[in-house]
């Protein structure tokens, strides 16, 4: 039997990664949404192009926004001084990513924002960046397996799986079928163990708390079913 | 394609770290997950529960006022979670763990990942066809 | 009431950058968000173009290209 980390090593590691991911990237940690993008590559590339066009020239973006604001609300855009009073603000964000990560990025003098707000979410990474993330997950697994000396090319999922689910080709079919449930289910509920379980629950988000309880419950139920049917 | 160099390196490093932790903790081992789900071993349950508690504390201390994208309860929350949980028990992998399994040499994960992509594709088709609300405008 | 998508919308940080743009936020995100074209598309399951403004107009790409 392979020896895995005790819970008191895993817990802080996962927590640090969850919080660290947000602090460093201004993105909530999650895998299901990232993987799902690759089931519709063409559409996602189009979305990437859209974001890229918006972020390419911040001065042009600002001008375009000012024009659209004037058109929509019928008032002349205010002439903003290049430096504003109060907390330091980026005058022209070099990307939406950096704009969103500017600390305290709320104009102090506006009546709408009465309290300082924290950092906002960064814009969606490009598909290529997300591909890097997914490959990195694979690499992490490889690294760990090599370290433990358990790396080995195999088609199965271990003795438990072979005994309680299926062997050989039927096993592969079960994995694919399980995968379909995972892919469909995570898309439907909007997250996976990382997105809902770690990030969402860590922020006490109602959707995540409910999702986590339900998917754990379902996993428990099906597992007992599999054990009982064996 | 826009690439923020610095963030791509950080993204890669975090990805490797996450994959490493998932593997070292046993979250990519079908047998270990089964032991968690049948309460045969408290190890992974404590690991997960502890991670949630520590993450909550970490977010509170370091990112209290940050606007992390909200996850609301929507129509798909319960049915989606039920399907996901069932699939997790059968395949022994959530999306992240499936990729980690691939790295560990478990080629069966290719079937799992193919299934996940198929399931996500199917959901998107049905979502567009029947007008199921998206979780966010950039979903 | 605020729009439920406020924390995930890529336009929201843009609106909060300058006082002159906050009018979008006041009118839509914190106001009549049901009329936001982005929200309407998202609720219908459709893909929301990144440059779509709440009033249905698009940020003109021609203006954004060098």
CSV table of C-alpha atoms in Angstrom, one decimal:
chain,number,residue,atom,x,y,z
A,1,UNK,CA,0.0,0.0,0.0
A,2,UNK,CA,1.3,3.4,-0.9
A,3,UNK,CA,1.7,5.7,2.1
A,4,UNK,CA,0.0,9.1,1.6
A,5,UNK,CA,0.3,12.3,3.5
A,6,UNK,CA,-1.4,12.5,6.9
A,7,UNK,CA,-4.4,14.9,7.0
A,8,UNK,CA,-2.4,17.5,8.9
A,9,UNK,CA,0.0,17.9,6.0
A,10,UNK,CA,-2.7,17.9,3.3
A,11,UNK,CA,-5.0,20.3,4.9
A,12,UNK,CA,-2.7,23.3,5.2
A,13,UNK,CA,-1.2,22.6,1.8
A,14,UNK,CA,-4.6,22.7,0.0
A,15,UNK,CA,-5.7,25.7,2.0
A,16,UNK,CA,-2.5,27.6,1.2
A,17,UNK,CA,-2.9,26.8,-2.5
A,18,UNK,CA,-6.5,27.9,-2.5
A,19,UNK,CA,-5.9,31.2,-0.8
A,20,UNK,CA,-2.5,31.7,-2.5
A,21,UNK,CA,-4.1,31.2,-6.0
A,22,UNK,CA,-6.5,34.1,-5.3
A,23,UNK,CA,-3.9,36.4,-3.7
A,24,UNK,CA,-1.3,35.8,-6.5
A,25,UNK,CA,-3.6,35.6,-9.6
A,26,UNK,CA,-6.8,37.3,-8.6
A,27,UNK,CA,-8.6,34.2,-9.8
A,28,UNK,CA,-10.7,31.7,-7.8
A,29,UNK,CA,-9.1,28.3,-7.8
A,30,UNK,CA,-11.1,25.8,-9.8
A,31,UNK,CA,-10.5,23.1,-12.4
A,32,UNK,CA,-13.8,22.1,-13.8
A,33,UNK,CA,-14.4,25.4,-15.6
A,34,UNK,CA,-10.9,25.4,-17.0
A,35,UNK,CA,-11.2,21.9,-18.4
A,36,UNK,CA,-14.7,22.6,-19.8
A,37,UNK,CA,-13.3,25.4,-22.0
A,38,UNK,CA,-11.5,22.7,-24.0
A,39,UNK,CA,-14.7,21.0,-24.9
A,40,UNK,CA,-15.6,24.1,-27.0
A,41,UNK,CA,-12.2,25.4,-28.2
A,42,UNK,CA,-13.4,27.4,-31.2
A,43,UNK,CA,-15.9,29.5,-29.1
A,44,UNK,CA,-13.4,30.0,-26.3
A,45,UNK,CA,-10.7,31.2,-28.8
A,46,UNK,CA,-13.3,33.8,-30.0
A,47,UNK,CA,-13.9,34.9,-26.5
A,48,UNK,CA,-10.1,35.2,-25.9
A,49,UNK,CA,-9.9,37.4,-29.1
A,50,UNK,CA,-12.6,39.6,-27.7
A,51,UNK,CA,-10.8,40.2,-24.4
A,52,UNK,CA,-7.6,40.7,-26.2
A,53,UNK,CA,-9.1,43.3,-28.4
A,54,UNK,CA,-10.3,45.2,-25.4
A,55,UNK,CA,-7.1,45.0,-23.5
A,56,UNK,CA,-4.7,45.7,-26.4
A,57,UNK,CA,-4.8,49.5,-26.2
A,58,UNK,CA,-5.9,50.9,-22.8
A,59,UNK,CA,-6.0,54.5,-24.0
A,60,UNK,CA,-8.3,53.5,-26.9
A,61,UNK,CA,-10.4,51.5,-24.5
A,62,UNK,CA,-10.8,54.5,-22.2
A,63,UNK,CA,-11.7,56.7,-25.1
A,64,UNK,CA,-14.2,54.2,-26.4
A,65,UNK,CA,-15.8,53.8,-23.0
A,66,UNK,CA,-16.0,57.6,-22.6
A,67,UNK,CA,-17.7,57.8,-26.0
A,68,UNK,CA,-20.2,55.0,-25.2
A,69,UNK,CA,-20.9,56.6,-21.8
A,70,UNK,CA,-21.7,59.9,-23.4
A,71,UNK,CA,-23.9,58.2,-26.0
A,72,UNK,CA,-25.8,56.1,-23.5
A,73,UNK,CA,-26.3,58.7,-20.8
A,74,UNK,CA,-26.2,61.9,-22.9
A,75,UNK,CA,-23.7,63.7,-20.9
A,76,UNK,CA,-20.2,64.9,-21.7
A,77,UNK,CA,-17.5,62.7,-20.2
A,78,UNK,CA,-15.8,64.5,-17.4
A,79,UNK,CA,-12.2,65.6,-18.0
A,80,UNK,CA,-10.3,63.5,-15.5
A,81,UNK,CA,-7.1,64.9,-14.3
A,82,UNK,CA,-4.2,62.5,-14.8
A,83,UNK,CA,-3.7,62.1,-11.1
A,84,UNK,CA,-6.6,61.9,-8.7
A,85,UNK,CA,-6.6,62.7,-5.0
A,86,UNK,CA,-7.0,60.0,-2.5
A,87,UNK,CA,-5.5,56.5,-2.8
A,88,UNK,CA,-3.2,56.1,-5.8
A,89,UNK,CA,-5.2,55.0,-8.8
A,90,UNK,CA,-3.9,53.6,-12.1
A,91,UNK,CA,-4.6,56.3,-14.7
A,92,UNK,CA,-4.6,54.0,-17.6
A,93,UNK,CA,-4.5,50.3,-16.8
A,94,UNK,CA,-2.1,48.5,-19.1
A,95,UNK,CA,-4.6,45.6,-19.0
A,96,UNK,CA,-7.9,44.8,-17.4
A,97,UNK,CA,-5.9,42.3,-15.3
A,98,UNK,CA,-3.7,45.0,-13.8
A,99,UNK,CA,-6.6,47.4,-13.5
A,100,UNK,CA,-8.5,44.8,-11.4
A,101,UNK,CA,-5.5,44.2,-9.2
A,102,UNK,CA,-4.9,47.8,-8.3
A,103,UNK,CA,-5.4,48.1,-4.6
A,104,UNK,CA,-8.4,50.1,-3.4
A,105,UNK,CA,-9.4,50.7,-7.0
A,106,UNK,CA,-12.5,52.7,-6.1
A,107,UNK,CA,-12.6,56.5,-6.6
A,108,UNK,CA,-12.9,58.0,-3.2
A,109,UNK,CA,-14.9,61.1,-4.1
A,110,UNK,CA,-17.8,59.2,-5.8
A,111,UNK,CA,-20.9,58.9,-3.7
A,112,UNK,CA,-21.4,55.3,-4.9
A,113,UNK,CA,-18.4,53.9,-3.1
A,114,UNK,CA,-18.5,54.7,0.5
A,115,UNK,CA,-16.2,52.1,1.9
A,116,UNK,CA,-12.9,50.9,0.5
A,117,UNK,CA,-13.4,47.7,-1.4
A,118,UNK,CA,-11.0,44.9,-1.9
A,119,UNK,CA,-9.5,43.6,-5.1
A,120,UNK,CA,-11.7,42.5,-8.0
A,121,UNK,CA,-11.4,39.3,-10.0
A,122,UNK,CA,-8.9,39.4,-12.9
A,123,UNK,CA,-10.0,38.8,-16.5
A,124,UNK,CA,-10.2,35.3,-17.9
A,125,UNK,CA,-6.8,33.9,-18.8
A,126,UNK,CA,-6.2,33.0,-22.4
A,127,UNK,CA,-6.9,29.4,-23.5
A,128,UNK,CA,-3.1,28.9,-23.8
A,129,UNK,CA,-2.6,29.9,-20.2
A,130,UNK,CA,-5.3,27.6,-19.1
A,131,UNK,CA,-3.7,24.8,-21.1
A,132,UNK,CA,-0.5,25.5,-19.2
A,133,UNK,CA,-2.4,25.1,-15.9
A,134,UNK,CA,-3.9,21.7,-16.9
A,135,UNK,CA,-0.5,20.4,-18.1
A,136,UNK,CA,1.0,21.6,-14.9
A,137,UNK,CA,-1.5,19.5,-12.9
A,138,UNK,CA,-0.4,16.5,-14.9
A,139,UNK,CA,3.3,17.4,-14.2
A,140,UNK,CA,2.6,17.7,-10.5
A,141,UNK,CA,1.1,14.2,-10.5
A,142,UNK,CA,4.1,12.9,-12.4
A,143,UNK,CA,6.5,14.6,-9.9
A,144,UNK,CA,4.7,13.1,-6.9
A,145,UNK,CA,4.6,9.6,-8.4
A,146,UNK,CA,8.3,9.7,-9.3
A,147,UNK,CA,9.1,10.9,-5.8
A,148,UNK,CA,7.0,8.1,-4.2
A,149,UNK,CA,8.4,5.6,-6.6
A,150,UNK,CA,4.9,4.7,-7.7
A,151,UNK,CA,5.0,5.9,-11.2
A,152,UNK,CA,3.9,3.2,-13.6
A,153,UNK,CA,2.0,3.1,-16.8
A,154,UNK,CA,-1.2,1.1,-16.2
A,155,UNK,CA,-4.6,1.0,-17.6
A,156,UNK,CA,-6.4,0.2,-14.4
A,157,UNK,CA,-7.4,2.2,-11.4
A,158,UNK,CA,-6.2,-0.2,-8.7
A,159,UNK,CA,-7.6,-3.2,-7.0
A,160,UNK,CA,-10.5,-1.6,-5.4
A,161,UNK,CA,-11.8,-0.3,-8.7
A,162,UNK,CA,-11.3,-3.6,-10.4
A,163,UNK,CA,-13.2,-5.4,-7.7
A,164,UNK,CA,-16.0,-3.0,-7.1
A,165,UNK,CA,-16.6,-1.5,-10.5
A,166,UNK,CA,-15.1,-3.3,-13.5
A,167,UNK,CA,-12.1,-4.8,-15.1
A,168,UNK,CA,-10.5,-4.3,-18.5
A,169,UNK,CA,-12.5,-2.6,-21.2
A,170,UNK,CA,-15.6,-2.5,-19.0
A,171,UNK,CA,-13.5,-0.6,-16.5
A,172,UNK,CA,-12.5,2.0,-19.1
A,173,UNK,CA,-16.2,2.4,-20.1
A,174,UNK,CA,-17.0,2.9,-16.4
A,175,UNK,CA,-14.3,5.6,-16.2
A,176,UNK,CA,-15.7,7.3,-19.3
A,177,UNK,CA,-19.2,7.1,-18.0
A,178,UNK,CA,-18.2,8.4,-14.6
A,179,UNK,CA,-16.3,11.2,-16.4
A,180,UNK,CA,-19.5,12.2,-18.3
A,181,UNK,CA,-21.3,12.5,-15.0
A,182,UNK,CA,-18.4,14.6,-13.6
A,183,UNK,CA,-18.2,16.8,-16.6
A,184,UNK,CA,-22.0,17.4,-16.9
A,185,UNK,CA,-22.5,17.7,-13.2
A,186,UNK,CA,-19.7,20.2,-12.5
A,187,UNK,CA,-20.9,22.3,-15.4
A,188,UNK,CA,-24.5,22.2,-14.1
A,189,UNK,CA,-23.6,23.1,-10.5
A,190,UNK,CA,-20.8,25.5,-11.4
A,191,UNK,CA,-17.8,23.9,-9.8
A,192,UNK,CA,-15.8,20.9,-8.6
A,193,UNK,CA,-14.0,19.9,-5.3
A,194,UNK,CA,-11.6,22.8,-5.7
A,195,UNK,CA,-14.0,25.4,-7.0
A,196,UNK,CA,-16.9,24.7,-4.7
A,197,UNK,CA,-15.3,22.6,-2.0
A,198,UNK,CA,-12.2,24.7,-1.3
A,199,UNK,CA,-12.7,28.2,-2.7
A,200,UNK,CA,-16.4,28.4,-2.5
A,201,UNK,CA,-16.7,26.9,1.0
A,202,UNK,CA,-13.7,28.9,2.1
A,203,UNK,CA,-15.7,32.0,1.2
A,204,UNK,CA,-18.9,30.6,2.8
A,205,UNK,CA,-20.7,30.9,-0.5
A,206,UNK,CA,-24.2,29.4,-0.4
A,207,UNK,CA,-24.0,27.8,-3.8
A,208,UNK,CA,-20.7,26.1,-2.8
A,209,UNK,CA,-21.8,25.0,0.6
A,210,UNK,CA,-24.9,23.3,-0.8
A,211,UNK,CA,-23.0,21.8,-3.8
A,212,UNK,CA,-20.3,20.4,-1.6
A,213,UNK,CA,-22.7,18.8,0.9
A,214,UNK,CA,-24.7,17.3,-2.0
A,215,UNK,CA,-21.8,16.0,-4.1
A,216,UNK,CA,-20.2,14.5,-1.0
A,217,UNK,CA,-23.5,12.9,-0.2
A,218,UNK,CA,-23.9,11.5,-3.7
A,219,UNK,CA,-20.4,10.1,-3.6
A,220,UNK,CA,-21.1,8.5,-0.3
A,221,UNK,CA,-24.3,7.0,-1.5
A,222,UNK,CA,-22.9,5.6,-4.7
A,223,UNK,CA,-19.8,4.3,-2.9
A,224,UNK,CA,-21.9,2.3,-0.5
A,225,UNK,CA,-24.0,1.1,-3.5
A,226,UNK,CA,-20.8,-0.1,-5.2
A,227,UNK,CA,-19.6,-1.8,-2.0
A,228,UNK,CA,-23.0,-3.5,-1.5
A,229,UNK,CA,-23.3,-4.7,-5.1
A,230,UNK,CA,-19.9,-6.4,-5.1
B,1,UNK,CA,-3.2,35.2,-27.7
B,2,UNK,CA,-2.5,37.6,-24.8
B,3,UNK,CA,0.0,36.1,-22.4
B,4,UNK,CA,0.8,37.9,-19.2
B,5,UNK,CA,4.3,36.4,-18.7
B,6,UNK,CA,4.5,36.8,-15.0
B,7,UNK,CA,1.1,35.4,-14.3
B,8,UNK,CA,1.7,32.4,-16.6
B,9,UNK,CA,4.7,31.3,-14.7
B,10,UNK,CA,2.8,31.7,-11.4
B,11,UNK,CA,-0.1,29.8,-12.9
B,12,UNK,CA,2.2,26.9,-13.9
B,13,UNK,CA,3.9,26.8,-10.6
B,14,UNK,CA,0.5,26.7,-8.7
B,15,UNK,CA,-0.7,24.0,-11.1
B,16,UNK,CA,2.3,21.8,-10.4
B,17,UNK,CA,2.0,22.4,-6.7
B,18,UNK,CA,-1.7,21.5,-6.7
B,19,UNK,CA,-1.1,18.4,-8.8
B,20,UNK,CA,1.7,17.4,-6.4
B,21,UNK,CA,-0.5,17.8,-3.3
B,22,UNK,CA,-3.4,16.0,-4.8
B,23,UNK,CA,-1.2,13.0,-5.6
B,24,UNK,CA,0.7,13.0,-2.4
B,25,UNK,CA,-2.5,13.2,-0.4
B,26,UNK,CA,-4.1,10.2,-2.1
B,27,UNK,CA,-7.0,12.2,-3.6
B,28,UNK,CA,-6.2,10.6,-7.0
B,29,UNK,CA,-6.3,7.1,-5.6
B,30,UNK,CA,-9.6,5.3,-6.3
B,31,UNK,CA,-9.2,3.1,-3.2
B,32,UNK,CA,-8.4,6.0,-0.9
B,33,UNK,CA,-11.4,8.0,-2.1
B,34,UNK,CA,-13.6,4.9,-1.7
B,35,UNK,CA,-12.3,4.6,1.9
B,36,UNK,CA,-13.3,8.2,2.5
B,37,UNK,CA,-16.7,7.8,1.0
B,38,UNK,CA,-17.5,4.7,3.0
B,39,UNK,CA,-16.0,6.1,6.2
B,40,UNK,CA,-13.5,3.3,6.3
B,41,UNK,CA,-10.8,5.9,6.9
B,42,UNK,CA,-11.1,9.4,8.3
B,43,UNK,CA,-7.8,10.6,6.7
B,44,UNK,CA,-9.0,12.3,3.6
B,45,UNK,CA,-12.2,13.6,5.2
B,46,UNK,CA,-10.2,15.3,7.9
B,47,UNK,CA,-7.8,16.5,5.2
B,48,UNK,CA,-10.6,18.1,3.2
B,49,UNK,CA,-12.5,19.5,6.2
B,50,UNK,CA,-9.3,20.9,7.6
B,51,UNK,CA,-8.4,22.5,4.3
B,52,UNK,CA,-11.8,24.2,4.2
B,53,UNK,CA,-11.4,25.5,7.8
B,54,UNK,CA,-7.9,26.8,7.1
B,55,UNK,CA,-8.9,28.3,3.8
B,56,UNK,CA,-11.8,30.1,5.4
B,57,UNK,CA,-9.4,31.5,8.0
B,58,UNK,CA,-6.9,32.5,5.3
B,59,UNK,CA,-9.5,34.3,3.2
B,60,UNK,CA,-10.8,36.1,6.2
B,61,UNK,CA,-7.3,37.2,7.3
B,62,UNK,CA,-5.9,38.1,3.8
B,63,UNK,CA,-8.8,38.8,1.5
B,64,UNK,CA,-11.8,39.8,3.6
B,65,UNK,CA,-13.0,42.6,1.4
B,66,UNK,CA,-11.9,41.1,-1.9
B,67,UNK,CA,-14.6,40.5,-4.5
B,68,UNK,CA,-14.2,36.8,-5.2
B,69,UNK,CA,-16.8,35.8,-7.8
B,70,UNK,CA,-19.9,34.6,-6.0
B,71,UNK,CA,-21.4,31.2,-6.3
B,72,UNK,CA,-25.1,31.4,-6.0
B,73,UNK,CA,-27.7,28.6,-5.5
B,74,UNK,CA,-29.2,28.1,-8.9
B,75,UNK,CA,-31.5,25.6,-10.4
B,76,UNK,CA,-28.6,23.4,-11.4
B,77,UNK,CA,-26.9,23.3,-8.1
B,78,UNK,CA,-28.5,20.3,-6.6
B,79,UNK,CA,-28.9,18.1,-9.7
B,80,UNK,CA,-25.4,19.0,-10.9
B,81,UNK,CA,-23.9,18.2,-7.5
B,82,UNK,CA,-25.7,14.9,-7.4
B,83,UNK,CA,-24.4,13.9,-10.9
B,84,UNK,CA,-20.9,15.1,-10.1
B,85,UNK,CA,-20.8,13.2,-6.8
B,86,UNK,CA,-22.0,10.0,-8.4
B,87,UNK,CA,-19.4,10.3,-11.2
B,88,UNK,CA,-16.7,11.1,-8.6
B,89,UNK,CA,-17.4,7.9,-6.8
B,90,UNK,CA,-17.4,5.7,-9.9
B,91,UNK,CA,-14.4,7.3,-11.7
B,92,UNK,CA,-12.4,8.1,-8.6
B,93,UNK,CA,-11.6,11.5,-9.9
B,94,UNK,CA,-12.8,15.0,-9.8
B,95,UNK,CA,-11.5,17.0,-12.8
B,96,UNK,CA,-8.2,18.0,-11.1
B,97,UNK,CA,-7.5,14.4,-9.9
B,98,UNK,CA,-8.1,13.0,-13.4
B,99,UNK,CA,-5.3,15.1,-14.7
B,100,UNK,CA,-3.1,14.1,-11.8
B,101,UNK,CA,-3.8,10.4,-12.5
B,102,UNK,CA,-2.6,10.9,-16.0
B,103,UNK,CA,0.7,12.2,-14.6
B,104,UNK,CA,0.9,9.2,-12.3
B,105,UNK,CA,0.8,6.9,-15.4
B,106,UNK,CA,-2.8,5.8,-14.9
B,107,UNK,CA,-3.8,5.8,-18.6
B,108,UNK,CA,-7.4,5.0,-17.7
B,109,UNK,CA,-7.7,8.7,-16.8
B,110,UNK,CA,-7.7,9.4,-20.5
B,111,UNK,CA,-11.1,7.8,-20.6
B,112,UNK,CA,-12.2,9.8,-17.6
B,113,UNK,CA,-11.0,13.1,-19.1
B,114,UNK,CA,-12.6,12.3,-22.4
B,115,UNK,CA,-15.8,11.6,-20.5
B,116,UNK,CA,-15.5,14.9,-18.6
B,117,UNK,CA,-15.0,16.8,-21.8
B,118,UNK,CA,-18.0,15.0,-23.4
B,119,UNK,CA,-20.1,15.8,-20.4
B,120,UNK,CA,-19.2,19.5,-20.4
B,121,UNK,CA,-19.9,19.6,-24.1
B,122,UNK,CA,-23.3,18.0,-23.7
B,123,UNK,CA,-24.1,20.4,-20.9
B,124,UNK,CA,-23.2,23.4,-23.1
B,125,UNK,CA,-25.3,22.2,-26.0
B,126,UNK,CA,-28.3,21.6,-23.8
B,127,UNK,CA,-27.8,24.9,-22.0
B,128,UNK,CA,-27.9,26.8,-25.3
B,129,UNK,CA,-30.8,24.7,-26.6
B,130,UNK,CA,-33.0,25.0,-23.5
B,131,UNK,CA,-31.9,28.3,-22.2
B,132,UNK,CA,-30.4,27.3,-18.9
B,133,UNK,CA,-29.0,30.3,-17.1
B,134,UNK,CA,-25.3,30.6,-17.0
B,135,UNK,CA,-23.5,30.9,-13.6
B,136,UNK,CA,-21.8,34.2,-14.8
B,137,UNK,CA,-21.6,36.2,-18.0
B,138,UNK,CA,-18.1,34.9,-18.6
B,139,UNK,CA,-18.8,31.3,-17.5
C,1,UNK,CA,-30.4,44.9,-4.7
C,2,UNK,CA,-27.4,44.3,-6.9
C,3,UNK,CA,-26.9,42.2,-9.9
C,4,UNK,CA,-25.9,38.6,-8.8
C,5,UNK,CA,-23.2,38.6,-11.4
C,6,UNK,CA,-21.4,41.7,-10.1
C,7,UNK,CA,-18.3,39.9,-8.7
C,8,UNK,CA,-17.8,37.8,-11.9
C,9,UNK,CA,-18.5,40.4,-14.6
C,10,UNK,CA,-15.4,41.5,-16.5
C,11,UNK,CA,-17.0,45.0,-17.1
C,12,UNK,CA,-17.6,45.7,-13.4
C,13,UNK,CA,-14.0,46.6,-12.6
C,14,UNK,CA,-13.9,48.8,-15.6
C,15,UNK,CA,-16.9,50.7,-14.4
C,16,UNK,CA,-15.3,51.3,-11.0
C,17,UNK,CA,-12.1,52.7,-12.4
C,18,UNK,CA,-13.2,56.2,-13.0
C,19,UNK,CA,-15.9,58.3,-11.4
C,20,UNK,CA,-17.3,59.1,-14.9
C,21,UNK,CA,-17.9,55.4,-15.6
C,22,UNK,CA,-19.7,54.8,-12.3
C,23,UNK,CA,-22.9,55.9,-14.0
C,24,UNK,CA,-23.1,52.5,-15.7
C,25,UNK,CA,-22.8,50.8,-12.3
C,26,UNK,CA,-25.4,53.1,-10.7
C,27,UNK,CA,-27.8,52.6,-13.5
C,28,UNK,CA,-27.4,48.9,-14.1
C,29,UNK,CA,-25.4,46.8,-11.6
C,30,UNK,CA,-26.7,48.5,-8.5
C,31,UNK,CA,-29.9,49.7,-10.2
C,32,UNK,CA,-32.0,48.2,-13.0
C,33,UNK,CA,-29.8,45.2,-13.5
C,34,UNK,CA,-32.7,43.2,-15.1
C,35,UNK,CA,-32.4,45.4,-18.1
C,36,UNK,CA,-28.7,44.6,-18.6
C,37,UNK,CA,-28.2,42.9,-21.9
C,38,UNK,CA,-25.3,40.9,-20.5
C,39,UNK,CA,-27.4,39.5,-17.7
C,40,UNK,CA,-30.3,38.8,-20.1
C,41,UNK,CA,-28.0,36.8,-22.4
C,42,UNK,CA,-26.4,34.9,-19.5
C,43,UNK,CA,-29.8,34.0,-18.1
C,44,UNK,CA,-30.8,32.6,-21.5
C,45,UNK,CA,-27.8,30.4,-21.5
C,46,UNK,CA,-26.1,32.2,-24.4
C,47,UNK,CA,-22.5,33.3,-24.6
C,48,UNK,CA,-21.9,36.9,-23.7
C,49,UNK,CA,-19.5,38.7,-26.0
C,50,UNK,CA,-16.7,40.3,-23.9
C,51,UNK,CA,-17.3,43.8,-25.3
C,52,UNK,CA,-21.1,43.9,-24.9
C,53,UNK,CA,-22.2,46.8,-22.8
C,54,UNK,CA,-25.3,46.6,-20.5
C,55,UNK,CA,-27.3,48.8,-22.9
C,56,UNK,CA,-26.8,46.3,-25.8
C,57,UNK,CA,-24.2,48.3,-27.6
C,58,UNK,CA,-20.8,46.9,-28.2
C,59,UNK,CA,-17.5,48.6,-27.5
C,60,UNK,CA,-16.4,49.2,-31.0
C,61,UNK,CA,-13.5,47.0,-31.9
C,62,UNK,CA,-12.4,49.4,-34.6
C,63,UNK,CA,-11.9,52.1,-32.0
C,64,UNK,CA,-9.8,49.7,-30.0
C,65,UNK,CA,-7.4,48.5,-32.7
C,66,UNK,CA,-4.2,50.5,-33.1
